[in-house]
């Protein structure tokens, strides 16, 4: 076997092994995205009713609460960025990071200082490589986040907004995550988490013709807000985590499918080159045999004379 043919065969073997790996990763991601979609769907009713309850307390009372009252002049903001712990998901992480950077630039242009909080190793690695300050980070659960994980992330953010800015607190909290729209479409978006915009929530919550429930506040509206708003923040963060997880699995599935298809095309191309090289070897061997036979015949004819 010629040297060139051996090179092609080694490459075909290597690419075939890679194709098996990417195909397996594609199938795993496909199964995980279905589970993540179900979790997103299951968390929606709870988040919807909790939003309505918070809106009822906020709009139905004159209570001023730090989680619903906007600062007259906001000077410091917190940005929570949701990324993944792993790569191999196409532009999933880069799009979320880009959206966070654009949000940060916009807030800084408004004269606000920005504290960054990050979920996921990919986002943290990006900021550490560029030597950007990160107040707090979390990792290890981005593929399958739980409500406990969301609560862990929400605690320091709520504490930060309850503090005065002079003591290291913030006036508002923004969140950047990837919204799952479909298996083919996932979009990185940002939104303000706190203070809660009651007017916008009130417009979005009720559907047309729906009768909203009436609430009695005991012992007081302020106490109810103290209890409800942390749950609201946790549910919003949890839903965003689930959206990001579903988006990541969908992006991984799409990236691995593309890699598998590309590996198949490369194998076909290398096979054609290997066949051409083998054919060239066969032709060369036939030429050598014919040449040798002719030379032997000439030598035999010369000896007979």
CSV table of C-alpha atoms in Angstrom, one decimal:
chain,number,residue,atom,x,y,z
A,1,UNK,CA,0.0,0.0,0.0
A,2,UNK,CA,1.4,3.4,-1.0
A,3,UNK,CA,2.1,6.1,1.5
A,4,UNK,CA,-0.6,8.5,0.2
A,5,UNK,CA,-3.2,5.7,0.4
A,6,UNK,CA,-2.3,5.0,4.0
A,7,UNK,CA,-2.6,8.7,4.9
A,8,UNK,CA,-6.2,8.7,3.4
A,9,UNK,CA,-7.2,5.5,5.3
A,10,UNK,CA,-5.9,6.9,8.6
A,11,UNK,CA,-7.9,10.1,8.1
A,12,UNK,CA,-11.0,8.2,7.1
A,13,UNK,CA,-10.7,6.1,10.3
A,14,UNK,CA,-10.2,9.2,12.4
A,15,UNK,CA,-13.1,11.2,10.9
A,16,UNK,CA,-15.4,8.1,11.2
A,17,UNK,CA,-14.6,7.9,14.9
A,18,UNK,CA,-15.4,11.6,15.3
A,19,UNK,CA,-18.6,11.2,13.4
A,20,UNK,CA,-19.7,8.5,15.9
A,21,UNK,CA,-19.0,10.8,18.8
A,22,UNK,CA,-20.9,13.8,17.3
A,23,UNK,CA,-23.8,11.6,16.4
A,24,UNK,CA,-24.0,10.3,20.0
A,25,UNK,CA,-23.9,13.9,21.3
A,26,UNK,CA,-26.6,15.0,18.9
A,27,UNK,CA,-28.9,12.2,20.2
A,28,UNK,CA,-28.1,13.0,23.8
A,29,UNK,CA,-28.8,16.7,23.3
A,30,UNK,CA,-32.1,15.9,21.5
A,31,UNK,CA,-33.3,13.8,24.5
A,32,UNK,CA,-32.3,16.5,27.0
A,33,UNK,CA,-34.0,19.4,25.1
A,34,UNK,CA,-37.3,17.6,25.3
A,35,UNK,CA,-37.0,17.2,29.1
A,36,UNK,CA,-35.9,20.9,29.4
A,37,UNK,CA,-39.0,22.0,27.3
A,38,UNK,CA,-41.3,20.1,29.7
A,39,UNK,CA,-39.7,21.8,32.7
A,40,UNK,CA,-40.2,25.2,31.1
A,41,UNK,CA,-43.8,24.4,30.4
A,42,UNK,CA,-44.4,23.1,33.9
A,43,UNK,CA,-42.9,26.2,35.5
A,44,UNK,CA,-45.0,28.7,33.6
A,45,UNK,CA,-48.3,28.4,35.5
A,46,UNK,CA,-46.6,29.0,38.9
A,47,UNK,CA,-44.7,32.0,37.5
A,48,UNK,CA,-47.8,33.5,36.0
A,49,UNK,CA,-49.9,33.2,39.2
A,50,UNK,CA,-47.1,34.5,41.3
A,51,UNK,CA,-46.7,37.5,39.0
A,52,UNK,CA,-50.4,38.2,39.3
A,53,UNK,CA,-50.2,38.1,43.1
A,54,UNK,CA,-47.2,40.4,43.2
A,55,UNK,CA,-49.0,42.8,40.8
A,56,UNK,CA,-52.1,42.8,42.9
A,57,UNK,CA,-50.2,43.7,46.0
A,58,UNK,CA,-48.1,46.4,44.3
A,59,UNK,CA,-51.0,48.1,42.5
A,60,UNK,CA,-53.6,47.5,45.2
A,61,UNK,CA,-51.7,49.3,48.0
A,62,UNK,CA,-49.8,52.4,48.5
A,63,UNK,CA,-46.9,50.5,50.1
A,64,UNK,CA,-43.4,51.5,49.1
A,65,UNK,CA,-41.2,48.5,48.9
A,66,UNK,CA,-37.5,48.5,47.9
A,67,UNK,CA,-38.2,45.7,45.4
A,68,UNK,CA,-41.0,47.7,43.6
A,69,UNK,CA,-39.9,51.3,44.2
A,70,UNK,CA,-37.5,52.8,41.6
A,71,UNK,CA,-34.7,55.1,42.7
A,72,UNK,CA,-35.1,58.7,41.7
A,73,UNK,CA,-31.6,58.6,40.2
A,74,UNK,CA,-30.2,55.1,39.6
A,75,UNK,CA,-26.4,55.1,39.9
A,76,UNK,CA,-25.6,51.4,40.2
A,77,UNK,CA,-27.0,48.3,38.4
A,78,UNK,CA,-26.4,44.6,38.6
A,79,UNK,CA,-26.4,42.4,35.5
A,80,UNK,CA,-27.0,38.6,35.8
A,81,UNK,CA,-25.6,36.7,32.8
A,82,UNK,CA,-26.7,33.1,32.2
A,83,UNK,CA,-24.3,31.0,30.1
A,84,UNK,CA,-23.5,27.3,30.1
A,85,UNK,CA,-20.8,25.2,31.7
A,86,UNK,CA,-19.9,23.5,28.5
A,87,UNK,CA,-19.2,24.5,24.9
A,88,UNK,CA,-20.0,22.6,21.6
A,89,UNK,CA,-23.2,24.7,21.3
A,90,UNK,CA,-22.4,26.9,18.4
A,91,UNK,CA,-22.9,30.6,19.1
A,92,UNK,CA,-25.1,30.0,22.2
A,93,UNK,CA,-22.6,31.4,24.7
A,94,UNK,CA,-21.1,34.1,22.5
A,95,UNK,CA,-24.6,35.5,21.7
A,96,UNK,CA,-25.5,35.7,25.4
A,97,UNK,CA,-22.2,37.3,26.3
A,98,UNK,CA,-22.5,39.8,23.5
A,99,UNK,CA,-26.0,40.7,24.7
A,100,UNK,CA,-24.6,41.3,28.2
A,101,UNK,CA,-21.8,43.4,27.0
A,102,UNK,CA,-24.2,45.6,24.9
A,103,UNK,CA,-26.5,46.0,28.0
A,104,UNK,CA,-23.5,46.9,30.1
A,105,UNK,CA,-22.4,49.6,27.6
A,106,UNK,CA,-25.9,51.0,27.5
A,107,UNK,CA,-26.1,51.2,31.3
A,108,UNK,CA,-22.7,52.8,31.5
A,109,UNK,CA,-23.7,55.3,28.9
A,110,UNK,CA,-26.5,56.3,31.3
A,111,UNK,CA,-23.9,57.0,33.9
A,112,UNK,CA,-24.5,53.8,36.0
A,113,UNK,CA,-21.9,51.6,37.5
A,114,UNK,CA,-22.4,47.9,36.7
A,115,UNK,CA,-21.9,44.9,38.9
A,116,UNK,CA,-21.7,41.6,37.0
A,117,UNK,CA,-23.0,38.3,38.2
A,118,UNK,CA,-22.5,35.2,36.1
A,119,UNK,CA,-24.0,31.7,35.9
A,120,UNK,CA,-21.9,29.2,33.9
A,121,UNK,CA,-18.2,28.5,33.4
A,122,UNK,CA,-18.1,29.8,29.8
A,123,UNK,CA,-19.3,33.3,30.7
A,124,UNK,CA,-16.9,33.4,33.7
A,125,UNK,CA,-13.9,32.3,31.6
A,126,UNK,CA,-14.7,35.0,29.1
A,127,UNK,CA,-14.7,37.7,31.8
A,128,UNK,CA,-11.7,36.3,33.6
A,129,UNK,CA,-9.7,36.2,30.3
A,130,UNK,CA,-10.4,39.9,29.7
A,131,UNK,CA,-9.7,40.7,33.4
A,132,UNK,CA,-13.2,42.0,34.0
A,133,UNK,CA,-14.6,42.2,37.5
A,134,UNK,CA,-17.2,39.6,38.5
A,135,UNK,CA,-19.0,40.1,41.8
A,136,UNK,CA,-20.1,36.5,42.1
A,137,UNK,CA,-20.4,33.4,39.9
A,138,UNK,CA,-22.1,30.0,40.0
A,139,UNK,CA,-21.5,26.8,37.9
A,140,UNK,CA,-22.1,23.1,37.8
A,141,UNK,CA,-25.9,23.1,37.2
A,142,UNK,CA,-26.5,24.8,33.9
A,143,UNK,CA,-27.6,21.7,32.0
A,144,UNK,CA,-30.2,20.7,34.5
A,145,UNK,CA,-31.0,23.7,36.9
A,146,UNK,CA,-33.2,23.2,39.9
A,147,UNK,CA,-35.3,25.6,41.9
A,148,UNK,CA,-32.7,25.4,44.7
A,149,UNK,CA,-30.0,26.6,42.3
A,150,UNK,CA,-32.2,29.6,41.3
A,151,UNK,CA,-32.8,30.4,45.0
A,152,UNK,CA,-29.0,30.3,45.6
A,153,UNK,CA,-28.5,32.8,42.7
A,154,UNK,CA,-31.4,35.1,43.8
A,155,UNK,CA,-30.2,35.5,47.4
A,156,UNK,CA,-27.2,37.8,46.8
A,157,UNK,CA,-29.1,39.8,44.2
A,158,UNK,CA,-32.0,40.5,46.5
A,159,UNK,CA,-29.5,41.4,49.3
A,160,UNK,CA,-27.8,43.8,46.9
A,161,UNK,CA,-30.9,45.7,46.0
A,162,UNK,CA,-32.0,46.0,49.6
A,163,UNK,CA,-28.7,47.7,50.5
A,164,UNK,CA,-28.0,51.3,50.0
A,165,UNK,CA,-25.6,52.0,47.1
A,166,UNK,CA,-23.1,53.5,49.5
A,167,UNK,CA,-22.9,50.2,51.2
A,168,UNK,CA,-22.3,48.3,48.0
A,169,UNK,CA,-26.0,47.9,47.0
A,170,UNK,CA,-27.6,48.4,43.6
A,171,UNK,CA,-30.6,50.3,42.4
A,172,UNK,CA,-31.7,47.8,39.7
A,173,UNK,CA,-31.1,44.3,38.5
A,174,UNK,CA,-31.1,43.1,34.9
A,175,UNK,CA,-30.9,39.6,33.6
A,176,UNK,CA,-29.5,38.3,30.3
A,177,UNK,CA,-30.5,34.8,29.1
A,178,UNK,CA,-31.3,32.9,26.0
A,179,UNK,CA,-35.0,32.5,25.2
A,180,UNK,CA,-36.1,29.2,23.8
A,181,UNK,CA,-38.4,29.9,20.8
A,182,UNK,CA,-38.1,26.6,18.9
A,183,UNK,CA,-35.7,23.8,18.1
A,184,UNK,CA,-34.2,26.0,15.4
A,185,UNK,CA,-34.5,29.5,17.0
A,186,UNK,CA,-33.0,30.7,20.3
A,187,UNK,CA,-32.5,34.4,21.0
A,188,UNK,CA,-30.4,36.1,23.6
A,189,UNK,CA,-32.4,38.7,25.4
A,190,UNK,CA,-32.1,41.1,28.4
A,191,UNK,CA,-34.7,42.4,30.7
A,192,UNK,CA,-35.0,44.3,34.0
A,193,UNK,CA,-35.7,42.0,36.9
A,194,UNK,CA,-35.9,44.5,39.7
A,195,UNK,CA,-37.4,46.9,40.6
A,196,UNK,CA,-40.6,45.3,39.2
A,197,UNK,CA,-42.4,47.5,36.6
A,198,UNK,CA,-45.9,47.0,37.9
A,199,UNK,CA,-47.5,48.9,35.0
A,200,UNK,CA,-45.9,46.5,32.4
A,201,UNK,CA,-46.6,43.4,34.4
A,202,UNK,CA,-50.3,44.4,34.9
A,203,UNK,CA,-50.7,44.8,31.1
A,204,UNK,CA,-49.2,41.4,30.4
A,205,UNK,CA,-50.7,39.3,33.1
A,206,UNK,CA,-54.5,39.1,32.5
A,207,UNK,CA,-55.8,37.7,29.3
A,208,UNK,CA,-58.7,39.3,27.5
A,209,UNK,CA,-62.0,38.8,29.2
A,210,UNK,CA,-60.4,37.1,32.2
A,211,UNK,CA,-61.7,37.8,35.7
A,212,UNK,CA,-58.9,38.4,38.2
A,213,UNK,CA,-59.1,37.1,41.8
A,214,UNK,CA,-59.4,39.4,44.7
A,215,UNK,CA,-56.8,39.5,47.5
A,216,UNK,CA,-56.8,40.3,51.1
A,217,UNK,CA,-53.5,41.3,52.6
A,218,UNK,CA,-52.6,39.9,56.0
A,219,UNK,CA,-51.0,41.1,58.2
A,220,UNK,CA,-50.1,44.0,55.8
A,221,UNK,CA,-49.2,44.6,52.2
A,222,UNK,CA,-45.6,45.3,53.1
A,223,UNK,CA,-45.3,41.9,54.8
A,224,UNK,CA,-46.9,40.2,51.8
A,225,UNK,CA,-44.4,41.9,49.5
A,226,UNK,CA,-41.5,40.8,51.8
A,227,UNK,CA,-42.7,37.2,51.3
A,228,UNK,CA,-43.8,37.3,47.7
A,229,UNK,CA,-41.2,39.3,45.9
A,230,UNK,CA,-38.2,37.0,46.7
A,231,UNK,CA,-40.3,34.1,45.4
A,232,UNK,CA,-41.0,36.1,42.3
A,233,UNK,CA,-37.3,36.8,41.7
A,234,UNK,CA,-36.5,33.1,42.3
A,235,UNK,CA,-39.2,32.0,39.9
A,236,UNK,CA,-38.1,34.5,37.2
A,237,UNK,CA,-34.5,33.4,37.5
A,238,UNK,CA,-35.5,29.7,37.5
A,239,UNK,CA,-37.6,30.1,34.4
A,240,UNK,CA,-34.7,32.0,32.7
A,241,UNK,CA,-32.3,29.1,33.7
A,242,UNK,CA,-34.7,26.5,32.2
A,243,UNK,CA,-35.0,28.6,29.0
A,244,UNK,CA,-31.2,28.8,28.8
A,245,UNK,CA,-30.8,25.1,29.4
A,246,UNK,CA,-33.4,24.2,26.7
A,247,UNK,CA,-31.7,26.7,24.3
A,248,UNK,CA,-28.3,25.2,25.0
A,249,UNK,CA,-29.4,21.7,24.3
A,250,UNK,CA,-31.1,22.7,21.1
A,251,UNK,CA,-28.0,24.6,20.0
A,252,UNK,CA,-25.8,21.6,20.9
A,253,UNK,CA,-28.1,19.3,18.9
A,254,UNK,CA,-27.9,21.6,15.9
A,255,UNK,CA,-24.1,22.0,16.1
A,256,UNK,CA,-23.6,18.3,16.5
A,257,UNK,CA,-25.9,17.5,13.6
A,258,UNK,CA,-23.9,20.0,11.4
A,259,UNK,CA,-20.6,18.4,12.6
A,260,UNK,CA,-22.0,14.9,11.8
A,261,UNK,CA,-23.1,16.0,8.3
A,262,UNK,CA,-19.7,17.6,7.7
A,263,UNK,CA,-17.9,14.5,8.9
A,264,UNK,CA,-20.0,12.4,6.4
A,265,UNK,CA,-19.1,14.8,3.6
A,266,UNK,CA,-15.4,14.7,4.5
A,267,UNK,CA,-15.5,10.9,4.6
A,268,UNK,CA,-17.0,10.8,1.1
A,269,UNK,CA,-14.4,13.2,-0.1
A,270,UNK,CA,-11.5,11.2,1.4
A,271,UNK,CA,-12.9,8.0,0.1
A,272,UNK,CA,-12.9,9.4,-3.4
A,273,UNK,CA,-9.3,10.5,-3.0
A,274,UNK,CA,-8.4,7.1,-1.5
A,275,UNK,CA,-10.0,5.3,-4.5
A,276,UNK,CA,-8.2,7.6,-6.9
A,277,UNK,CA,-4.9,6.9,-5.1
A,278,UNK,CA,-5.6,3.1,-5.1
A,279,UNK,CA,-6.4,3.3,-8.8
A,280,UNK,CA,-3.2,5.2,-9.5
A,281,UNK,CA,-1.3,2.5,-7.6
A,282,UNK,CA,-3.0,-0.3,-9.6
A,283,UNK,CA,-2.3,1.5,-12.9
A,284,UNK,CA,1.4,2.0,-11.8
A,285,UNK,CA,1.7,-1.7,-10.9
A,286,UNK,CA,0.2,-2.8,-14.3
A,287,UNK,CA,2.5,-0.4,-16.1
A,288,UNK,CA,5.5,-1.9,-14.3
A,289,UNK,CA,4.4,-5.5,-15.0
A,290,UNK,CA,3.8,-4.7,-18.7
A,291,UNK,CA,7.2,-2.9,-18.9
A,292,UNK,CA,8.9,-5.8,-17.2
A,293,UNK,CA,7.3,-8.3,-19.5
A,294,UNK,CA,8.3,-6.4,-22.5
A,295,UNK,CA,11.9,-6.0,-21.3
A,296,UNK,CA,12.0,-9.8,-20.5
A,297,UNK,CA,10.7,-10.6,-24.0
A,298,UNK,CA,13.3,-8.4,-25.6
A,299,UNK,CA,16.0,-10.0,-23.6
A,300,UNK,CA,14.8,-13.5,-24.5
A,301,UNK,CA,14.7,-12.5,-28.2
A,302,UNK,CA,18.2,-11.2,-28.1
A,303,UNK,CA,19.6,-14.3,-26.5
A,304,UNK,CA,17.9,-16.5,-29.2
A,305,UNK,CA,19.8,-14.6,-31.9
